[in-house]
mmCIF file of C-alpha atoms and ligand atoms in Angstrom:
data_model
loop_
_atom_site.group_PDB
_atom_site.id
_atom_site.type_symbol
_atom_site.label_atom_id
_atom_site.label_comp_id
_atom_site.label_asym_id
_atom_site.label_seq_id
_atom_site.Cartn_x
_atom_site.Cartn_y
_atom_site.Cartn_z
ATOM 1 C CA MET O 27 153.999 134.358 68.457
ATOM 2 C CA SER O 28 156.035 131.422 67.146
ATOM 3 C CA ALA O 29 155.828 127.678 67.490
ATOM 4 C CA SER O 30 159.151 127.240 65.737
ATOM 5 C CA ALA O 31 160.886 124.956 68.268
ATOM 6 C CA PHE O 32 157.886 122.634 68.372
ATOM 7 C CA LEU O 33 157.527 122.642 64.583
ATOM 8 C CA LYS O 34 161.239 121.935 64.162
ATOM 9 C CA THR O 35 160.804 118.779 66.239
ATOM 10 C CA ILE O 36 157.665 117.720 64.359
ATOM 11 C CA THR O 37 159.126 118.317 60.901
ATOM 12 C CA ALA O 38 162.472 116.658 61.724
ATOM 13 C CA ARG O 39 160.903 113.322 62.796
ATOM 14 C CA ARG O 40 161.444 110.633 60.183
ATOM 15 C CA THR O 41 161.367 106.895 59.688
ATOM 16 C CA HIS O 42 164.865 105.471 60.228
ATOM 17 C CA TYR O 43 165.001 101.791 59.347
ATOM 18 C CA ALA O 44 168.803 101.494 59.359
ATOM 19 C CA LEU O 45 169.719 101.291 63.042
ATOM 20 C CA LYS O 46 172.447 99.917 65.208
ATOM 21 C CA ASN O 47 172.011 98.269 68.544
ATOM 22 C CA THR O 48 173.389 101.098 70.694
ATOM 23 C CA LEU O 49 172.207 104.315 72.288
ATOM 24 C CA PRO O 50 173.824 107.540 71.058
ATOM 25 C CA GLU O 51 176.659 108.830 73.212
ATOM 26 C CA GLY O 52 175.369 110.465 76.388
ATOM 27 C CA VAL O 53 171.905 108.904 76.101
ATOM 28 C CA THR O 54 170.741 106.334 78.649
ATOM 29 C CA ILE O 55 167.725 104.060 78.696
ATOM 30 C CA ASP O 56 166.525 106.119 81.676
ATOM 31 C CA ASN O 57 166.361 109.143 79.358
ATOM 32 C CA VAL O 58 164.210 107.142 76.949
ATOM 33 C CA GLN O 59 162.002 105.867 79.765
ATOM 34 C CA SER O 60 161.514 109.331 81.220
ATOM 35 C CA ILE O 61 160.526 110.834 77.849
ATOM 36 C CA VAL O 62 158.018 108.091 77.069
ATOM 37 C CA GLN O 63 156.683 108.241 80.638
ATOM 38 C CA ASP O 64 155.981 111.974 80.347
ATOM 39 C CA ILE O 65 154.365 111.585 76.949
ATOM 40 C CA VAL O 66 152.100 108.774 78.168
ATOM 41 C CA LYS O 67 151.202 110.882 81.206
ATOM 42 C CA TYR O 68 150.513 114.178 79.447
ATOM 43 C CA THR O 69 148.851 112.964 76.231
ATOM 44 C CA PRO O 70 145.182 113.882 76.583
ATOM 45 C CA THR O 71 142.559 111.126 76.540
ATOM 46 C CA SER O 72 138.774 111.312 76.256
ATOM 47 C CA PHE O 73 137.208 112.134 79.636
ATOM 48 C CA ASN O 74 140.767 111.889 80.985
ATOM 49 C CA SER O 75 140.300 108.111 80.817
ATOM 50 C CA GLN O 76 144.089 107.546 80.631
ATOM 51 C CA SER O 77 143.881 104.413 78.527
ATOM 52 C CA ILE O 78 147.436 104.645 77.142
ATOM 53 C CA ARG O 79 149.909 102.013 78.291
ATOM 54 C CA ALA O 80 153.522 101.454 77.254
ATOM 55 C CA ILE O 81 156.502 99.318 78.093
ATOM 56 C CA ILE O 82 160.040 99.524 76.763
ATOM 57 C CA ILE O 83 161.874 96.337 75.906
ATOM 58 C CA THR O 84 165.625 96.051 75.340
ATOM 59 C CA GLY O 85 168.439 93.514 75.624
ATOM 60 C CA GLU O 86 167.721 89.801 75.705
ATOM 61 C CA LEU O 87 163.963 90.310 75.959
ATOM 62 C CA HIS O 88 164.020 92.484 72.819
ATOM 63 C CA LYS O 89 165.840 89.762 70.912
ATOM 64 C CA LYS O 90 163.500 87.078 72.237
ATOM 65 C CA VAL O 91 160.298 88.960 71.416
ATOM 66 C CA TRP O 92 161.386 89.878 67.894
ATOM 67 C CA ASP O 93 162.711 86.371 67.280
ATOM 68 C CA GLN O 94 159.257 85.063 68.123
ATOM 69 C CA VAL O 95 157.736 87.598 65.726
ATOM 70 C CA VAL O 96 160.123 86.412 62.978
ATOM 71 C CA ASN O 97 159.118 82.808 63.627
ATOM 72 C CA ALA O 98 155.410 83.650 63.611
ATOM 73 C CA ILE O 99 155.617 84.993 60.051
ATOM 74 C CA GLU O 100 155.210 82.682 57.093
ATOM 75 C CA GLY O 101 157.389 83.225 54.043
ATOM 76 C CA ASP O 102 160.865 84.715 53.884
ATOM 77 C CA SER O 103 159.984 88.155 52.506
ATOM 78 C CA GLY O 104 157.861 89.043 55.530
ATOM 79 C CA LYS O 105 160.641 88.095 57.928
ATOM 80 C CA LYS O 106 163.070 90.754 56.702
ATOM 81 C CA ARG O 107 161.838 93.654 58.824
ATOM 82 C CA PRO O 108 161.431 91.826 62.151
ATOM 83 C CA THR O 109 164.790 90.099 61.588
ATOM 84 C CA SER O 110 166.540 93.446 61.188
ATOM 85 C CA ILE O 111 164.741 94.720 64.293
ATOM 86 C CA ARG O 112 165.898 91.688 66.271
ATOM 87 C CA ASP O 113 169.498 91.965 65.078
ATOM 88 C CA GLU O 114 170.038 95.719 64.698
ATOM 89 C CA ALA O 115 167.682 97.760 66.891
ATOM 90 C CA TYR O 116 168.390 98.697 70.501
ATOM 91 C CA GLY O 117 164.856 98.576 71.847
ATOM 92 C CA SER O 118 161.152 98.987 71.196
ATOM 93 C CA VAL O 119 158.466 100.971 72.932
ATOM 94 C CA ILE O 120 155.349 98.801 72.935
ATOM 95 C CA PHE O 121 152.201 100.947 72.958
ATOM 96 C CA ALA O 122 148.902 99.484 74.128
ATOM 97 C CA ILE O 123 145.361 100.470 75.034
ATOM 98 C CA ASP O 124 143.984 99.094 78.276
ATOM 99 C CA SER O 125 140.703 97.606 77.070
ATOM 100 C CA ASP O 126 139.402 97.488 80.660
ATOM 101 C CA VAL O 127 139.513 101.291 80.642
ATOM 102 C CA THR O 128 137.750 101.442 77.279
ATOM 103 C CA LYS O 129 135.001 99.126 78.567
ATOM 104 C CA LYS O 130 134.557 101.087 81.790
ATOM 105 C CA PHE O 131 134.015 104.354 79.927
ATOM 106 C CA GLN O 132 131.742 102.670 77.381
ATOM 107 C CA GLU O 133 129.551 101.510 80.267
ATOM 108 C CA GLN O 134 129.653 104.848 82.040
ATOM 109 C CA PHE O 135 128.862 106.856 78.902
ATOM 110 C CA ALA O 136 126.696 104.316 77.058
ATOM 111 C CA PHE O 137 125.149 106.942 74.752
ATOM 112 C CA ILE O 138 128.547 107.396 73.031
ATOM 113 C CA ALA O 139 129.948 103.913 73.657
ATOM 114 C CA SER O 140 130.810 103.418 69.983
ATOM 115 C CA LEU O 141 133.134 106.439 70.005
ATOM 116 C CA PHE O 142 135.564 105.219 72.673
ATOM 117 C CA PRO O 143 137.661 102.867 70.495
ATOM 118 C CA ASP O 144 138.399 105.765 68.127
ATOM 119 C CA PHE O 145 139.109 108.108 71.026
ATOM 120 C CA ASP O 146 141.579 105.632 72.473
ATOM 121 C CA LEU O 147 143.302 105.088 69.135
ATOM 122 C CA THR O 148 143.572 108.844 68.623
ATOM 123 C CA SER O 149 145.344 109.317 71.943
ATOM 124 C CA ASN O 150 147.508 106.252 71.479
ATOM 125 C CA GLY O 151 148.615 107.486 68.045
ATOM 126 C CA ALA O 152 149.465 110.884 69.489
ATOM 127 C CA ALA O 153 151.619 109.235 72.161
ATOM 128 C CA GLN O 154 153.322 107.053 69.542
ATOM 129 C CA ILE O 155 154.188 109.895 67.191
ATOM 130 C CA ASN O 156 155.175 112.350 69.920
ATOM 131 C CA SER O 157 157.476 109.714 71.442
ATOM 132 C CA TRP O 158 158.972 109.077 68.011
ATOM 133 C CA ALA O 159 159.644 112.817 67.542
ATOM 134 C CA ALA O 160 161.004 113.249 71.062
ATOM 135 C CA LEU O 161 163.379 110.276 70.805
ATOM 136 C CA GLN O 162 164.757 111.717 67.593
ATOM 137 C CA GLU O 163 165.473 114.958 69.494
ATOM 138 C CA ILE O 164 167.952 113.041 71.687
ATOM 139 C CA GLY O 165 169.676 111.478 68.680
ATOM 140 C CA LEU O 166 167.790 108.212 68.335
ATOM 141 C CA GLY O 167 166.336 106.931 65.095
ATOM 142 C CA GLY O 168 163.099 105.005 65.043
ATOM 143 C CA HIS O 169 160.373 103.408 62.993
ATOM 144 C CA LEU O 170 156.812 102.412 63.734
ATOM 145 C CA GLN O 171 155.607 98.819 63.343
ATOM 146 C CA HIS O 172 152.387 96.877 63.874
ATOM 147 C CA TYR O 173 153.169 93.245 64.619
ATOM 148 C CA ASN O 174 150.555 93.608 67.310
ATOM 149 C CA ALA O 175 149.236 90.070 67.751
ATOM 150 C CA ALA O 176 152.658 88.432 67.509
ATOM 151 C CA VAL O 177 154.231 90.934 69.922
ATOM 152 C CA LYS O 178 151.415 90.467 72.415
ATOM 153 C CA ALA O 179 151.818 86.689 72.223
ATOM 154 C CA ALA O 180 155.595 86.961 72.646
ATOM 155 C CA LEU O 181 155.274 89.237 75.681
ATOM 156 C CA GLY O 182 152.985 86.733 77.407
ATOM 157 C CA ASP O 183 152.414 87.633 81.049
ATOM 158 C CA LYS O 184 154.821 90.585 80.904
ATOM 159 C CA ILE O 185 151.771 92.714 80.086
ATOM 160 C CA PRO O 186 148.217 92.345 81.410
ATOM 161 C CA GLU O 187 145.745 90.410 79.266
ATOM 162 C CA SER O 188 143.559 93.538 78.982
ATOM 163 C CA TRP O 189 146.252 95.470 77.099
ATOM 164 C CA ASN O 190 145.617 95.586 73.360
ATOM 165 C CA VAL O 191 148.974 96.108 71.684
ATOM 166 C CA GLU O 192 148.666 98.893 69.091
ATOM 167 C CA ALA O 193 152.185 99.679 67.837
ATOM 168 C CA GLN O 194 155.902 99.182 68.299
ATOM 169 C CA LEU O 195 158.231 102.174 68.127
ATOM 170 C CA VAL O 196 161.550 100.515 67.302
ATOM 171 C CA PHE O 197 164.652 102.576 68.133
ATOM 172 C CA GLY O 198 168.430 102.598 68.009
ATOM 173 C CA THR O 199 171.275 104.737 66.736
ATOM 174 C CA PRO O 200 170.544 105.751 63.126
ATOM 175 C CA VAL O 201 173.209 104.659 60.668
ATOM 176 C CA SER O 202 171.952 106.331 57.484
ATOM 177 C CA GLN O 203 169.765 109.165 56.342
ATOM 178 C CA PRO O 204 166.055 108.512 55.711
ATOM 179 C CA TYR O 205 164.794 108.388 52.126
ATOM 180 C CA GLU O 206 163.907 111.617 50.310
ATOM 181 C CA LYS O 207 160.301 112.364 51.227
ATOM 182 C CA THR O 208 157.777 113.992 48.883
ATOM 183 C CA PHE O 209 154.611 115.809 49.835
ATOM 184 C CA ILE O 210 151.263 116.340 48.135
ATOM 185 C CA GLU O 211 149.857 119.833 47.735
ATOM 186 C CA ASN O 212 147.479 119.886 50.647
ATOM 187 C CA GLU O 213 146.648 123.420 51.530
ATOM 188 C CA VAL O 214 144.907 124.069 54.822
ATOM 189 C CA LYS O 215 142.569 126.896 53.951
ATOM 190 C CA VAL O 216 141.227 129.453 56.338
ATOM 191 C CA LEU O 217 137.556 130.047 55.594
ATOM 192 C CA ASP O 218 135.361 132.644 57.187
ATOM 193 C CA GLN O 219 132.165 132.163 55.222
HETATM 194 C C1 FMN M 17 149.975 105.383 61.793
HETATM 195 C C2 FMN M 17 151.232 104.929 61.100
HETATM 196 C C3 FMN M 17 151.417 103.596 60.825
HETATM 197 C C4 FMN M 17 152.600 103.153 60.251
HETATM 198 N N1 FMN M 17 152.811 101.818 60.095
HETATM 199 C C5 FMN M 17 153.984 101.383 59.627
HETATM 200 C C6 FMN M 17 154.261 99.997 59.571
HETATM 201 O O1 FMN M 17 153.459 99.165 59.989
HETATM 202 N N2 FMN M 17 155.444 99.616 59.048
HETATM 203 C C7 FMN M 17 156.373 100.511 58.610
HETATM 204 O O2 FMN M 17 157.451 100.107 58.154
HETATM 205 N N3 FMN M 17 156.144 101.845 58.667
HETATM 206 C C8 FMN M 17 154.973 102.291 59.172
HETATM 207 N N4 FMN M 17 154.728 103.639 59.263
HETATM 208 C C9 FMN M 17 155.726 104.592 58.755
HETATM 209 C C10 FMN M 17 155.242 105.343 57.525
HETATM 210 O O3 FMN M 17 155.379 104.547 56.377
HETATM 211 C C11 FMN M 17 156.078 106.618 57.418
HETATM 212 O O4 FMN M 17 155.819 107.393 58.571
HETATM 213 C C12 FMN M 17 155.727 107.414 56.175
HETATM 214 O O5 FMN M 17 156.174 106.770 55.016
HETATM 215 C C13 FMN M 17 156.336 108.805 56.205
HETATM 216 O O6 FMN M 17 157.735 108.744 56.367
HETATM 217 P P1 FMN M 17 158.452 109.435 57.596
HETATM 218 O O7 FMN M 17 158.067 108.682 58.831
HETATM 219 O O8 FMN M 17 159.916 109.331 57.316
HETATM 220 O O9 FMN M 17 157.988 110.853 57.686
HETATM 221 C C14 FMN M 17 153.578 104.085 59.865
HETATM 222 C C15 FMN M 17 153.376 105.435 60.135
HETATM 223 C C16 FMN M 17 152.234 105.848 60.760
HETATM 224 C C17 FMN M 17 152.094 107.310 61.072
#
């Protein structure tokens, strides 16, 4: 029994900040859309509530949204990352939770209402990280950002009001290797008593 192909994908995923505004040769935006669509569809959610939402922005809209994020930030140092996203990345997957779904399940299962926000974040995070890993499999580089309020404001009526923006998976063609990553000793023990 081996999970080696899956583990290879999981362990290869990295943060790539240095991107260029292209897709790798042979990759189309339809490929990206189809991957994210499947991940949103098949990521499990509590009670199968299906609270995960996503849109992919590219082109002029990508520039406009990230320009608005840049302008919403005070002080030059904080503008560096969104400026590079605006000028160098190809696109961003915007992940959201539909708060109408959260509310509906909180009402239906009132005895565990307080658990639903965590459930929804768990599933949303899984979709974010699996998308990140899958996009790297087709040669894209990406990094995860959280300019949630500014991105939501910049998107305006392009997403429903009930969508709480949770993360932005920024992607493009990677132009350098990620930094050397270190790991803590963090043994997962098997206990039987
Ligand atoms: C839940 C989560 C939130 C993150 N938020 C940010 C972020 O807001 N900005 C950022 O530059 N990187 C963010 N990262 C990237 C992490 O810093 C990065 O994943 C970590 O340093 C490990 O590096 P790796 O992605 O190359 O494995 C986030 C990653 C995760 C998993």
